[in-house]
Coordinates of C-alpha atoms (C1' of nucleotides) in Angstrom, one line a residue:
Chain A
X1 CA 187.0 43.9 156.4
X2 CA 188.6 41.3 157.7
X3 CA 192.6 40.6 156.6
X4 CA 192.9 37.0 155.9
X5 CA 196.2 37.3 156.8
X6 CA 195.1 37.2 160.6
X7 CA 192.6 34.3 160.0
X8 CA 195.4 31.8 158.6
X9 CA 197.3 32.6 161.9
X10 CA 193.7 32.3 164.0
X11 CA 193.3 28.6 161.9
X12 CA 197.1 28.1 162.9
X13 CA 196.3 28.3 166.7
X14 CA 193.7 26.3 166.7
X15 CA 196.0 23.2 165.3
X16 CA 199.3 24.1 167.5
X17 CA 197.0 25.5 170.7
X18 CA 200.1 28.1 171.5
X19 CA 200.7 31.0 170.0
X20 CA 204.9 30.3 170.2
X21 CA 203.7 27.4 168.1
X22 CA 202.2 29.2 165.7
X23 CA 204.5 31.8 164.6
X24 CA 207.0 28.5 164.5
X25 CA 205.3 27.2 161.8
X26 CA 204.0 30.1 159.8
X27 CA 207.7 31.5 160.3
X28 CA 206.9 34.7 161.9
X29 CA 207.5 35.6 165.5
X30 CA 205.7 35.3 168.2
X31 CA 204.9 39.1 169.1
X32 CA 203.1 38.8 165.7
X33 CA 200.6 36.6 166.2
X34 CA 200.0 38.1 169.4
X35 CA 199.1 41.5 167.4
X36 CA 197.5 39.6 165.1
X37 CA 195.0 37.6 167.2
X38 CA 194.6 41.0 169.2
X39 CA 193.3 42.9 166.1
X40 CA 191.0 40.5 165.4
X41 CA 189.7 40.8 167.5
X42 CA 189.3 44.3 167.9
X43 CA 187.8 44.1 164.4
X44 CA 185.7 41.8 165.1
X45 CA 185.0 43.4 168.3
X46 CA 184.2 40.0 169.8
X47 CA 186.5 37.9 172.3
X48 CA 188.2 35.3 170.4
X49 CA 190.3 34.0 173.4
X50 CA 190.5 33.3 176.8
X51 CA 193.3 34.8 178.7
X52 CA 195.3 33.9 181.5
X53 CA 198.4 34.9 182.4
X54 CA 201.1 32.7 180.2
X55 CA 198.1 31.1 178.5
X56 CA 195.8 31.4 175.8
X57 CA 193.0 28.6 174.8
X58 CA 189.7 30.0 172.4
X59 CA 186.7 30.1 173.9
X60 CA 183.4 29.0 172.2
X61 CA 182.7 32.2 169.8
X62 CA 186.9 31.6 169.3
X63 CA 186.5 28.0 168.1
X64 CA 183.7 29.1 165.7
X65 CA 185.9 31.9 164.4
X66 CA 188.0 29.5 163.3
X67 CA 186.1 26.5 162.1
X68 CA 184.6 28.9 159.5
X69 CA 187.8 30.8 158.5
X70 CA 189.0 27.8 157.4
X71 CA 186.3 27.4 155.0
X72 CA 186.8 31.5 154.4
X73 CA 190.4 30.6 153.7
X74 CA 189.7 27.1 151.4
X75 CA 187.0 29.3 149.5
X76 CA 189.6 32.5 148.8
X77 CA 192.8 29.6 147.9
X78 CA 189.3 28.4 145.4
X79 CA 188.8 31.9 144.0
X80 CA 192.2 32.1 143.4
X81 CA 192.9 28.9 141.5
X82 CA 190.0 29.4 139.3
X83 CA 191.2 32.8 138.2
X84 CA 195.0 31.6 137.6
X85 CA 193.2 28.6 135.7
X86 CA 191.2 30.4 134.2
X87 CA 194.1 32.9 133.1
X88 CA 196.0 30.2 131.9
X89 CA 193.0 28.2 129.7
X90 CA 193.1 32.0 127.0
X91 CA 196.8 31.5 126.4
X92 CA 197.0 27.9 126.0
X93 CA 194.4 24.7 125.4
X94 CA 194.8 22.6 128.4
X95 CA 194.3 19.1 127.0
X96 CA 193.3 16.3 129.3
X97 CA 192.0 12.2 128.9
X98 CA 191.1 9.2 130.9
X99 CA 193.3 7.8 128.2
X100 CA 196.5 9.3 126.8
X101 CA 195.6 7.9 122.8
X102 CA 193.2 10.5 122.0
X103 CA 195.8 13.1 123.5
X104 CA 198.9 11.8 121.8
X105 CA 196.2 11.5 118.2
X106 CA 195.8 15.5 119.0
X107 CA 199.7 16.0 119.4
X108 CA 199.7 14.4 116.3
X109 CA 197.1 16.7 114.3
X110 CA 197.6 19.6 116.3
X111 CA 199.6 21.5 113.4
X112 CA 196.6 20.7 111.3
X113 CA 194.2 22.6 113.7
X114 CA 195.2 24.3 115.9
X115 CA 195.8 28.7 115.0
X116 CA 198.6 29.6 117.2
X117 CA 197.8 27.8 120.1
X118 CA 200.0 26.1 122.2
X119 CA 199.1 23.0 123.7
X120 CA 199.4 21.6 127.0
X121 CA 198.0 17.6 127.7
X122 CA 198.0 15.1 130.7
X123 CA 196.3 12.4 131.7
X124 CA 193.2 13.0 134.7
X125 CA 192.1 10.5 136.5
X126 CA 188.2 10.0 135.9
X127 CA 187.1 11.6 138.9
X128 CA 188.6 14.3 138.2
X129 CA 187.1 15.0 135.0
X130 CA 184.8 17.9 136.2
X131 CA 186.6 19.4 138.5
X132 CA 189.2 20.1 136.4
X133 CA 187.2 21.5 134.0
X134 CA 184.9 23.9 136.1
X135 CA 188.5 24.9 138.3
X136 CA 189.5 25.6 134.8
X137 CA 192.4 23.3 135.2
X138 CA 191.4 21.7 131.8
X139 CA 189.9 22.9 128.5
X140 CA 188.4 19.5 127.4
X141 CA 189.4 16.0 128.2
X142 CA 189.1 12.9 126.7
X143 CA 186.8 11.0 128.6
X144 CA 185.4 7.3 128.0
X145 CA 181.8 8.1 127.8
X146 CA 179.3 11.3 127.9
X147 CA 179.3 13.6 131.4
X148 CA 175.9 14.5 132.3
X149 CA 176.9 15.3 136.1
X150 CA 176.7 19.0 135.2
X151 CA 174.6 21.2 133.5
X152 CA 177.9 23.9 132.9
X153 CA 180.0 20.9 131.0
X154 CA 179.0 18.8 127.7
X155 CA 180.2 15.7 125.8
X156 CA 181.0 14.9 122.0
X157 CA 181.3 11.7 120.9
X158 CA 184.3 11.2 118.7
X159 CA 184.5 8.0 117.8
X160 CA 186.3 4.5 119.4
X161 CA 189.7 3.1 120.2
X162 CA 190.5 -0.1 119.4
X163 CA 193.3 -2.1 120.5
X164 CA 195.9 -4.6 118.3
X165 CA 198.7 -6.0 119.6
X166 CA 202.3 -5.7 117.8
X167 CA 203.8 -9.3 117.9
X168 CA 207.9 -10.0 116.9
X169 CA 207.5 -12.8 114.1
X170 CA 209.2 -14.9 116.3
X171 CA 206.3 -15.6 117.9
X172 CA 203.6 -18.1 116.3
X173 CA 200.7 -15.8 116.9
X174 CA 202.5 -13.0 114.3
X175 CA 200.8 -15.4 111.9
X176 CA 197.4 -14.6 112.6
X177 CA 195.4 -11.9 110.7
X178 CA 193.8 -11.3 114.5
X179 CA 193.5 -12.5 117.6
X180 CA 191.1 -13.3 120.9
X181 CA 191.8 -12.3 124.2
X182 CA 192.3 -16.3 124.8
X183 CA 194.9 -16.7 122.3
X184 CA 197.0 -14.0 124.1
X185 CA 196.6 -15.9 127.7
X186 CA 200.0 -16.6 129.4
X187 CA 202.1 -13.7 127.3
X188 CA 204.4 -10.9 129.0
X189 CA 204.0 -7.9 127.5
X190 CA 205.4 -4.3 127.4
X191 CA 202.8 -1.5 128.9
X192 CA 203.4 1.8 129.2
X193 CA 202.2 3.3 132.5
X194 CA 200.4 5.8 132.1
X195 CA 197.6 4.2 130.1
X196 CA 194.4 4.9 132.3
X197 CA 191.3 2.6 131.8
X198 CA 192.9 0.7 129.6
X199 CA 194.7 -0.8 132.3
X200 CA 191.6 -2.5 133.7
X201 CA 190.4 -4.3 130.2
X202 CA 193.7 -6.0 129.5
X203 CA 194.4 -6.9 132.9
X204 CA 190.7 -8.3 132.8
X205 CA 190.7 -9.8 130.1
X206 CA 193.8 -11.9 128.7
X207 CA 194.0 -14.7 131.2
X208 CA 197.2 -15.1 133.5
X209 CA 199.1 -12.1 131.7
X210 CA 202.3 -10.4 132.9
X211 CA 202.5 -6.7 131.9
X212 CA 206.0 -4.9 132.2
X213 CA 205.0 -1.7 133.5
X214 CA 207.0 0.8 132.0
X215 CA 207.0 4.9 133.0
X216 CA 209.1 6.5 130.4
X217 CA 207.6 6.4 127.1
X218 CA 211.9 6.9 125.5
X219 CA 212.5 3.8 127.1
X220 CA 209.7 1.7 126.5
X221 CA 210.6 1.9 122.9
X222 CA 214.1 1.2 123.8
X223 CA 213.5 -1.8 125.4
X224 CA 210.8 -2.7 122.4
X225 CA 213.5 -2.4 120.6
X226 CA 215.6 -4.7 122.2
X227 CA 213.3 -7.3 123.5
X228 CA 210.4 -9.7 121.9
X229 CA 208.0 -8.8 124.5
X230 CA 204.5 -7.9 122.3
X231 CA 203.3 -4.3 123.1
X232 CA 200.2 -3.0 122.4
X233 CA 198.9 0.2 120.0
X234 CA 195.3 1.6 118.9
X235 CA 193.7 2.7 116.4
X236 CA 195.2 6.4 117.0
X237 CA 199.1 5.1 118.6
X238 CA 198.8 2.9 114.8
X239 CA 198.5 6.9 113.2
X240 CA 201.2 8.4 114.7
X241 CA 203.8 6.0 114.9
X242 CA 206.8 6.1 112.5
X243 CA 206.5 3.5 110.5
X244 CA 209.4 2.7 109.0
X245 CA 210.9 0.9 112.3
X246 CA 208.6 -1.9 112.6
X247 CA 210.9 -4.1 115.3
X248 CA 209.9 -6.5 113.5
X249 CA 207.0 -7.0 114.9
X250 CA 203.1 -7.3 113.3
X251 CA 200.5 -5.3 114.3
X252 CA 197.4 -8.0 115.1
X253 CA 194.0 -6.5 115.4
X254 CA 192.2 -8.1 118.3
X255 CA 188.6 -9.3 118.1
X256 CA 186.7 -9.6 120.6
X257 CA 183.3 -7.0 120.6
X258 CA 185.6 -5.2 124.6
X259 CA 188.3 -4.4 122.5
X260 CA 187.4 -0.8 122.1
X261 CA 186.8 2.1 123.8
X262 CA 184.3 5.3 123.2
X263 CA 186.1 8.7 123.0
X264 CA 184.2 12.0 123.7
X265 CA 185.7 15.2 123.9
X266 CA 183.9 17.0 127.2
X267 CA 183.9 20.5 127.9
X268 CA 182.3 23.7 129.7
X269 CA 179.6 24.7 127.9
X270 CA 180.9 27.6 128.0
X271 CA 184.4 26.8 126.0
X272 CA 182.2 25.3 123.1
X273 CA 182.6 28.3 120.6
X274 CA 186.7 27.5 121.2
X275 CA 186.3 23.7 121.4
X276 CA 184.1 22.9 119.3
X277 CA 185.6 23.7 116.3
X278 CA 188.8 21.5 117.4
X279 CA 186.7 18.3 118.4
X280 CA 184.8 18.6 114.7
X281 CA 188.2 18.6 113.2
X282 CA 189.4 15.4 115.7
X283 CA 186.2 13.4 114.8
X284 CA 186.6 14.6 110.9
X285 CA 190.3 13.0 110.9
X286 CA 189.4 10.3 112.9
X287 CA 191.6 7.1 112.2
X288 CA 189.5 4.3 111.4
X289 CA 190.6 1.5 111.3
X290 CA 194.2 0.0 112.0
X291 CA 194.7 -0.8 107.6
X292 CA 193.7 2.9 106.9
X293 CA 197.1 4.3 105.9
X294 CA 196.9 8.4 106.2
Chain B
X1 CA 197.2 36.2 150.2
X2 CA 194.9 37.5 148.4
X3 CA 193.8 41.1 149.8
X4 CA 190.1 41.6 150.0
X5 CA 190.1 45.2 149.8
X6 CA 191.6 45.0 146.4
X7 CA 188.6 42.3 144.9
X8 CA 186.5 44.9 146.5
X9 CA 187.5 47.4 144.0
X10 CA 187.7 45.2 141.0
X11 CA 183.8 44.7 142.3
X12 CA 183.3 48.3 142.4
X13 CA 185.2 48.5 138.7
X14 CA 183.0 46.2 137.3
X15 CA 180.1 47.9 138.6
X16 CA 181.2 51.7 137.6
X17 CA 183.3 51.2 134.4
X18 CA 186.2 53.3 134.6
X19 CA 189.1 53.3 137.2
X20 CA 187.8 57.2 138.7
X21 CA 184.1 56.4 138.6
X22 CA 185.7 53.6 140.9
X23 CA 187.8 55.5 143.1
X24 CA 185.3 58.1 143.8
X25 CA 182.4 55.5 145.2
X26 CA 185.3 54.0 147.4
X27 CA 186.3 57.3 148.8
X28 CA 189.7 57.3 147.3
X29 CA 191.8 58.4 144.9
X30 CA 192.2 57.2 141.1
X31 CA 195.9 56.9 141.5
X32 CA 195.0 54.0 144.5
X33 CA 192.9 51.7 142.4
X34 CA 195.3 51.7 139.1
X35 CA 198.0 50.7 141.6
X36 CA 195.4 48.4 143.2
X37 CA 194.3 46.6 140.1
X38 CA 198.1 46.3 139.1
X39 CA 199.0 44.7 142.4
X40 CA 195.7 42.5 142.2
X41 CA 197.0 41.6 139.1
X42 CA 200.9 40.9 140.4
X43 CA 199.3 38.5 143.3
X44 CA 197.5 36.1 140.4
X45 CA 200.0 36.1 137.7
X46 CA 197.4 36.9 135.4
X47 CA 195.9 39.3 133.1
X48 CA 192.8 40.8 133.9
X49 CA 192.9 44.2 132.4
X50 CA 192.4 45.0 128.8
X51 CA 194.5 48.5 129.0
X52 CA 194.8 50.9 126.3
X53 CA 196.2 54.6 126.7
X54 CA 193.5 55.8 128.4
X55 CA 191.3 53.2 128.3
X56 CA 190.7 50.4 130.9
X57 CA 188.5 47.4 130.4
X58 CA 188.0 44.0 132.4
X59 CA 189.0 41.1 129.8
X60 CA 187.6 37.4 129.8
X61 CA 189.9 36.5 133.1
X62 CA 188.6 40.2 135.0
X63 CA 185.1 39.5 134.7
X64 CA 185.3 36.1 135.9
X65 CA 187.6 37.2 138.9
X66 CA 185.0 40.2 139.6
X67 CA 181.8 37.7 139.3
X68 CA 184.2 35.3 141.9
X69 CA 185.6 37.4 143.9
X70 CA 181.7 39.0 144.5
X71 CA 180.6 35.9 146.0
X72 CA 183.7 35.4 148.1
X73 CA 182.9 38.9 149.4
X74 CA 179.9 37.9 150.1
X75 CA 181.3 34.7 151.7
X76 CA 183.7 37.1 154.5
X77 CA 180.8 39.1 154.7
X78 CA 178.8 36.1 156.1
X79 CA 181.8 34.7 158.1
X80 CA 182.2 38.0 159.7
X81 CA 178.1 38.3 161.2
X82 CA 178.0 35.2 162.0
X83 CA 181.2 35.1 164.3
X84 CA 179.5 38.9 165.7
X85 CA 176.7 37.6 166.2
X86 CA 177.8 34.0 168.0
X87 CA 179.8 36.4 170.1
X88 CA 176.7 38.7 170.9
X89 CA 174.9 35.5 171.8
X90 CA 177.4 34.4 174.2
X91 CA 176.5 37.5 176.3
X92 CA 172.6 37.6 175.7
X93 CA 170.1 35.2 174.9
X94 CA 168.4 37.1 172.2
X95 CA 164.5 36.0 171.7
X96 CA 162.7 36.3 168.3
X97 CA 159.1 35.1 167.6
X98 CA 156.8 34.9 164.5
X99 CA 154.3 36.6 167.0
X100 CA 154.8 38.7 169.7
X101 CA 152.7 37.1 172.2
X102 CA 155.3 34.3 173.5
X103 CA 158.0 37.6 173.3
X104 CA 155.7 39.7 176.1
X105 CA 154.8 36.4 178.1
X106 CA 158.6 35.6 178.3
X107 CA 159.4 39.4 179.2
X108 CA 157.3 38.7 182.4
X109 CA 158.5 35.5 183.3
X110 CA 162.0 36.1 182.7
X111 CA 162.9 37.2 186.8
X112 CA 161.8 33.4 187.2
X113 CA 163.8 31.6 184.3
X114 CA 167.0 33.9 184.1
X115 CA 170.3 33.3 185.3
X116 CA 172.3 36.4 185.2
X117 CA 170.9 36.3 181.7
X118 CA 169.7 39.6 179.3
X119 CA 167.4 38.9 177.4
X120 CA 167.1 41.0 173.7
X121 CA 163.7 40.9 171.9
X122 CA 162.3 41.1 168.1
X123 CA 159.9 39.9 165.7
X124 CA 161.2 37.9 163.2
X125 CA 159.4 37.7 159.6
X126 CA 158.8 33.4 159.4
X127 CA 160.5 33.9 156.3
X128 CA 163.9 34.6 157.9
X129 CA 163.1 32.6 160.8
X130 CA 165.6 29.7 159.5
X131 CA 168.5 32.6 159.0
X132 CA 168.1 34.2 161.7
X133 CA 169.2 31.6 163.9
X134 CA 172.0 29.6 161.9
X135 CA 173.1 33.2 161.3
X136 CA 172.9 33.3 165.2
X137 CA 171.2 36.5 164.8
X138 CA 168.7 34.6 167.6
X139 CA 169.0 32.6 170.3
X140 CA 165.2 30.9 170.1
X141 CA 162.3 31.9 168.0
X142 CA 158.9 31.3 169.0
X143 CA 157.0 30.3 165.9
X144 CA 153.1 28.9 164.6
X145 CA 154.9 26.2 164.0
X146 CA 157.4 22.9 163.6
X147 CA 160.4 24.2 161.5
X148 CA 161.4 21.2 160.0
X149 CA 164.0 22.4 157.0
X150 CA 167.0 22.1 158.9
X151 CA 168.8 19.4 159.9
X152 CA 170.3 21.6 163.4
X153 CA 167.2 23.3 164.3
X154 CA 164.6 21.3 165.9
X155 CA 161.3 22.6 167.8
X156 CA 159.5 22.4 171.0
X157 CA 155.9 22.6 171.2
X158 CA 155.0 25.1 174.3
X159 CA 151.5 25.1 174.7
X160 CA 148.7 27.8 172.6
X161 CA 148.3 31.7 171.8
X162 CA 144.3 32.2 172.5
X163 CA 142.3 35.5 171.0
X164 CA 139.7 37.0 172.9
X165 CA 138.6 40.8 173.0
X166 CA 138.6 43.1 175.8
X167 CA 134.8 45.3 174.8
X168 CA 133.5 48.9 176.8
X169 CA 130.9 47.8 178.6
X170 CA 128.8 51.0 176.5
X171 CA 129.3 47.9 173.8
X172 CA 126.9 45.8 173.7
X173 CA 129.0 42.8 172.5
X174 CA 130.5 43.2 176.0
X175 CA 127.5 41.5 178.0
X176 CA 128.5 38.1 176.5
X177 CA 130.5 35.6 177.5
X178 CA 132.0 35.1 174.2
X179 CA 131.1 35.8 170.9
X180 CA 132.1 34.8 167.8
X181 CA 133.7 36.3 165.0
X182 CA 130.8 36.8 162.8
X183 CA 129.4 38.9 165.7
X184 CA 132.6 41.5 165.6
X185 CA 131.2 42.2 162.3
X186 CA 132.0 45.8 161.5
X187 CA 133.6 46.5 164.1
X188 CA 137.0 48.5 164.7
X189 CA 139.7 47.3 166.7
X190 CA 142.5 48.8 168.2
X191 CA 145.5 47.1 167.4
X192 CA 149.3 47.1 167.9
X193 CA 151.1 46.9 164.4
X194 CA 153.5 43.8 165.5
X195 CA 151.5 41.3 165.8
X196 CA 152.6 39.1 163.3
X197 CA 150.3 36.0 161.5
X198 CA 147.8 37.4 164.3
X199 CA 147.0 40.3 161.0
X200 CA 146.3 38.2 158.4
X201 CA 144.0 35.8 161.1
X202 CA 141.9 38.9 162.3
X203 CA 142.0 40.4 158.9
X204 CA 140.7 36.8 157.2
X205 CA 137.8 36.2 159.8
X206 CA 136.2 39.6 161.0
X207 CA 133.6 40.5 158.2
X208 CA 133.9 44.2 157.3
X209 CA 136.2 45.0 160.0
X210 CA 138.4 48.9 160.7
X211 CA 141.7 47.5 162.4
X212 CA 143.5 50.8 163.5
X213 CA 147.0 50.1 163.8
X214 CA 149.8 51.8 166.2
X215 CA 153.3 51.5 166.1
X216 CA 153.5 51.7 169.8
X217 CA 152.5 50.2 172.2
X218 CA 152.5 52.9 174.7
X219 CA 150.6 55.1 172.6
X220 CA 148.1 52.4 172.3
X221 CA 147.1 52.2 175.5
X222 CA 147.0 55.8 175.4
X223 CA 144.2 55.3 172.9
X224 CA 142.9 52.6 174.7
X225 CA 142.4 54.5 177.5
X226 CA 140.6 57.3 175.8
X227 CA 138.8 55.7 173.9
X228 CA 135.6 52.7 173.3
X229 CA 137.0 51.0 170.6
X230 CA 137.5 47.0 171.0
X231 CA 141.2 45.2 171.3
X232 CA 142.3 42.1 171.5
X233 CA 144.3 39.9 174.0
X234 CA 145.0 36.3 174.2
X235 CA 145.5 34.4 176.9
X236 CA 149.7 35.3 176.4
X237 CA 149.4 39.0 177.2
X238 CA 146.0 38.5 179.6
X239 CA 148.7 37.2 182.0
X240 CA 151.0 40.5 181.6
X241 CA 148.2 42.6 181.9
X242 CA 147.9 45.3 184.7
X243 CA 144.6 44.3 186.3
X244 CA 143.7 46.9 188.2
X245 CA 143.1 49.4 185.0
X246 CA 140.8 47.2 183.0
X247 CA 140.0 50.3 181.4
X248 CA 136.1 49.6 181.7
X249 CA 136.5 46.8 178.9
X250 CA 135.4 43.2 179.9
X251 CA 137.0 40.1 178.8
X252 CA 135.4 38.1 175.6
X253 CA 136.3 35.3 174.4
X254 CA 136.0 34.1 170.8
X255 CA 134.9 31.1 170.4
X256 CA 135.4 30.2 167.0
X257 CA 138.1 26.9 166.3
X258 CA 140.6 29.2 163.8
X259 CA 141.1 31.8 167.0
X260 CA 144.4 30.5 167.9
X261 CA 147.9 29.8 167.3
X262 CA 150.4 26.5 168.0
X263 CA 153.4 28.0 169.7
X264 CA 156.3 26.5 169.7
X265 CA 160.4 27.2 171.0
X266 CA 162.5 26.4 167.8
X267 CA 166.4 26.7 168.3
X268 CA 169.4 25.0 167.3
X269 CA 170.5 22.0 168.3
X270 CA 173.5 23.3 169.0
X271 CA 171.9 25.9 171.3
X272 CA 169.6 22.6 173.3
X273 CA 171.8 22.7 176.1
X274 CA 170.6 27.1 176.7
X275 CA 167.6 27.2 175.8
X276 CA 166.3 23.9 176.5
X277 CA 165.4 24.9 180.1
X278 CA 164.1 27.8 179.0
X279 CA 161.4 25.9 177.5
X280 CA 160.5 24.1 179.5
X281 CA 160.0 26.5 182.2
X282 CA 157.8 28.2 180.0
X283 CA 155.8 25.3 179.1
X284 CA 155.2 24.1 182.2
X285 CA 153.9 27.8 183.6
X286 CA 151.9 28.4 180.5
X287 CA 148.7 30.1 180.9
X288 CA 146.1 27.6 179.9
X289 CA 142.9 30.0 180.5
X290 CA 141.8 33.0 180.5
X291 CA 140.0 33.1 183.8
X292 CA 143.5 31.3 185.4
X293 CA 144.4 34.1 188.0
X294 CA 148.5 33.2 188.2
Chain C
dA1 C1' 189.1 71.7 127.9
dA2 C1' 187.2 68.1 130.1
dC3 C1' 188.1 63.5 131.1
dA4 C1' 190.4 59.3 132.0
dA5 C1' 195.0 56.5 133.0
dT6 C1' 199.4 56.7 134.9
dT7 C1' 204.4 58.1 137.0
dA8 C1' 206.5 60.5 140.4
dC9 C1' 206.9 62.1 145.2
dG10 C1' 206.9 62.3 150.1
dG11 C1' 204.6 62.2 154.3
dA12 C1' 202.2 59.4 157.8
dA13 C1' 200.5 54.7 158.9
dT14 C1' 201.7 50.3 159.5
dC15 C1' 204.0 45.9 160.3
dC16 C1' 207.9 42.8 162.1
dG17 C1' 211.6 41.7 164.4
dT18 C1' 214.5 42.6 168.4
dA19 C1' 214.8 42.9 172.9
dA20 C1' 213.0 42.7 177.8
dA21 C1' 209.4 41.7 180.9
dA22 C1' 206.3 39.0 183.4
dA23 C1' 204.7 34.4 185.2
dT24 C1' 204.1 30.2 185.2
dT25 C1' 205.3 24.9 185.3
Chain D
dA1 C1' 215.2 26.7 183.9
dA2 C1' 212.4 26.2 179.9
dT3 C1' 207.9 27.8 178.4
dT4 C1' 204.1 31.3 177.4
dT5 C1' 202.6 35.2 176.6
dT6 C1' 202.7 40.6 176.5
dT7 C1' 204.7 45.0 176.1
dA8 C1' 208.8 48.3 174.0
dC9 C1' 211.4 50.1 171.0
dG10 C1' 212.6 51.7 166.6
dG11 C1' 214.1 51.1 161.3
dA12 C1' 211.9 49.4 157.2
dT13 C1' 208.3 48.6 154.4
dT14 C1' 204.0 49.8 152.3
dC15 C1' 199.9 52.3 151.8
dC16 C1' 198.0 56.6 149.8
dG17 C1' 197.0 61.4 148.9
dT18 C1' 198.9 65.6 146.1
dA19 C1' 200.4 66.8 142.4
dA20 C1' 202.2 66.2 137.1
dT21 C1' 202.5 63.6 132.8
dT22 C1' 200.1 61.8 128.5
dG23 C1' 197.2 61.2 125.9
dT24 C1' 192.3 60.7 124.3
dT25 C1' 187.6 62.7 123.7

DNA sequence: AACAATTACGGAATCCGTAAAAATT
DNA sequence: AATTTTTACGGATTCCGTAATTGTT
């Protein structure tokens, strides 16, 4: 059985060209690499190198071996990652989302639904949804569409997330019972950075708007308190907000048609038994409207 | 880096159920397996087993790991095989064929074309043509059709192999200048066993024929000498036959339309530079007709 | 009593770094 | 002189089988 460490050395040698450079990059000594490559040849029973007196290069077989070794090492890494992720998944329910709303909402809801399970949350790029699921990096990802790419993956519709703005009482717009994107033209908004797909929606719909992105949620809260910039809320974030401090702002729904994102729970079919009960609970408690108080 | 030996133990454990049975089948001691599985868990950092006092079973993570380990081990085996085969291919030109004629013909021709290269020959099943090429088990395979399955593989037409029979002078058919399959009805033929696709052709076309298959070519020659059974020849085998001893038989062509097989040289495009010159030489010297003497 | 898993122990094989040698640029 | 590969040596680690221990069927 071939030792993968030796394949690693082979691949490194292909990259660095000399045994000494290989050794240096792998943080071992040259003699170690010399021995390793000889052992590899011995084990395979074929020559991989052309040896001149102080020069050693890959022969054709060696080049092929290096190329295939790279693939094999990648497969090994994938194996390890999958097993480790799966193992962790037994302890935690890792939850991701292409938008933050449902994740925050679940965080708020979890006392009611979690049975001594710990949740981990993270924003996921849409292009990583499938791979994060099949590599067991996440057990559940909130997506803005059904995922049909893969037989092992299924989605369950949960509800929609609708956009609203919170507007300072000093801003004339705060007197409206609802506003359109057009009404918001030219305003400057305070926005948290990781809002996923919402970013394109607000950017594309509100003419000449300026967005002051802030990475940290707490800092944003502070800025919100000490400024009059309008901020965004949704039916999902509204429910979890502290209602005592409304920061002198009034919540105004957006009335345009494209003010919402559909939210699906997407997961591996093999995880259905653990995920579906959770999703049903979420769907049951889904906040339908801004005015609805819990 | 995970030790593949430990994965082998894991896979074996999944199959045999207990550590002791695993140890027995792997020809090592139980303590070794105990230690191995503990080490594997330690390295991965996740639990793979449910341990009761004298009972140990795979948990869900362990089941997944065993399944994926099996795949990884297969990948390792494929790697090793490919490298070893490729290495040998540098020393030899391994040639196979779905029919034996072209191989035997090449054997005869090789003094003219081989530049100090050694040839190895073997009959290949049609379903193994592609895999034997991409695993570098053969560098060239004579096939009865163009292979278009794979981008890395191409075929070159060489000529056709045409069937004839050699018939004892005591047999009335030997006076014919040509015969049809129908004429051969009910005859018993001496046939070498490994004739690939020809087997179906003669079986399906000659009514009520009996075929005495013989594994060994030399034994067949002897039987031919001491019997009067008709035998098969083709334009390819005819050229290499010893013309001095015709065994009291006359060569009679078969006149039916389906008395031939097209012959292609099929090889990896990456091997084109070594294989194509050989194929051109073969095509140039292809025996067109039975009557043509070299 | 038979079987399964684990722990303890000790010898053997392997591994790996240091040092030195041999040869080239 | 600096670089590169290879060989030689020796200590340290790891590996693995034997034997003993614990507990179950």
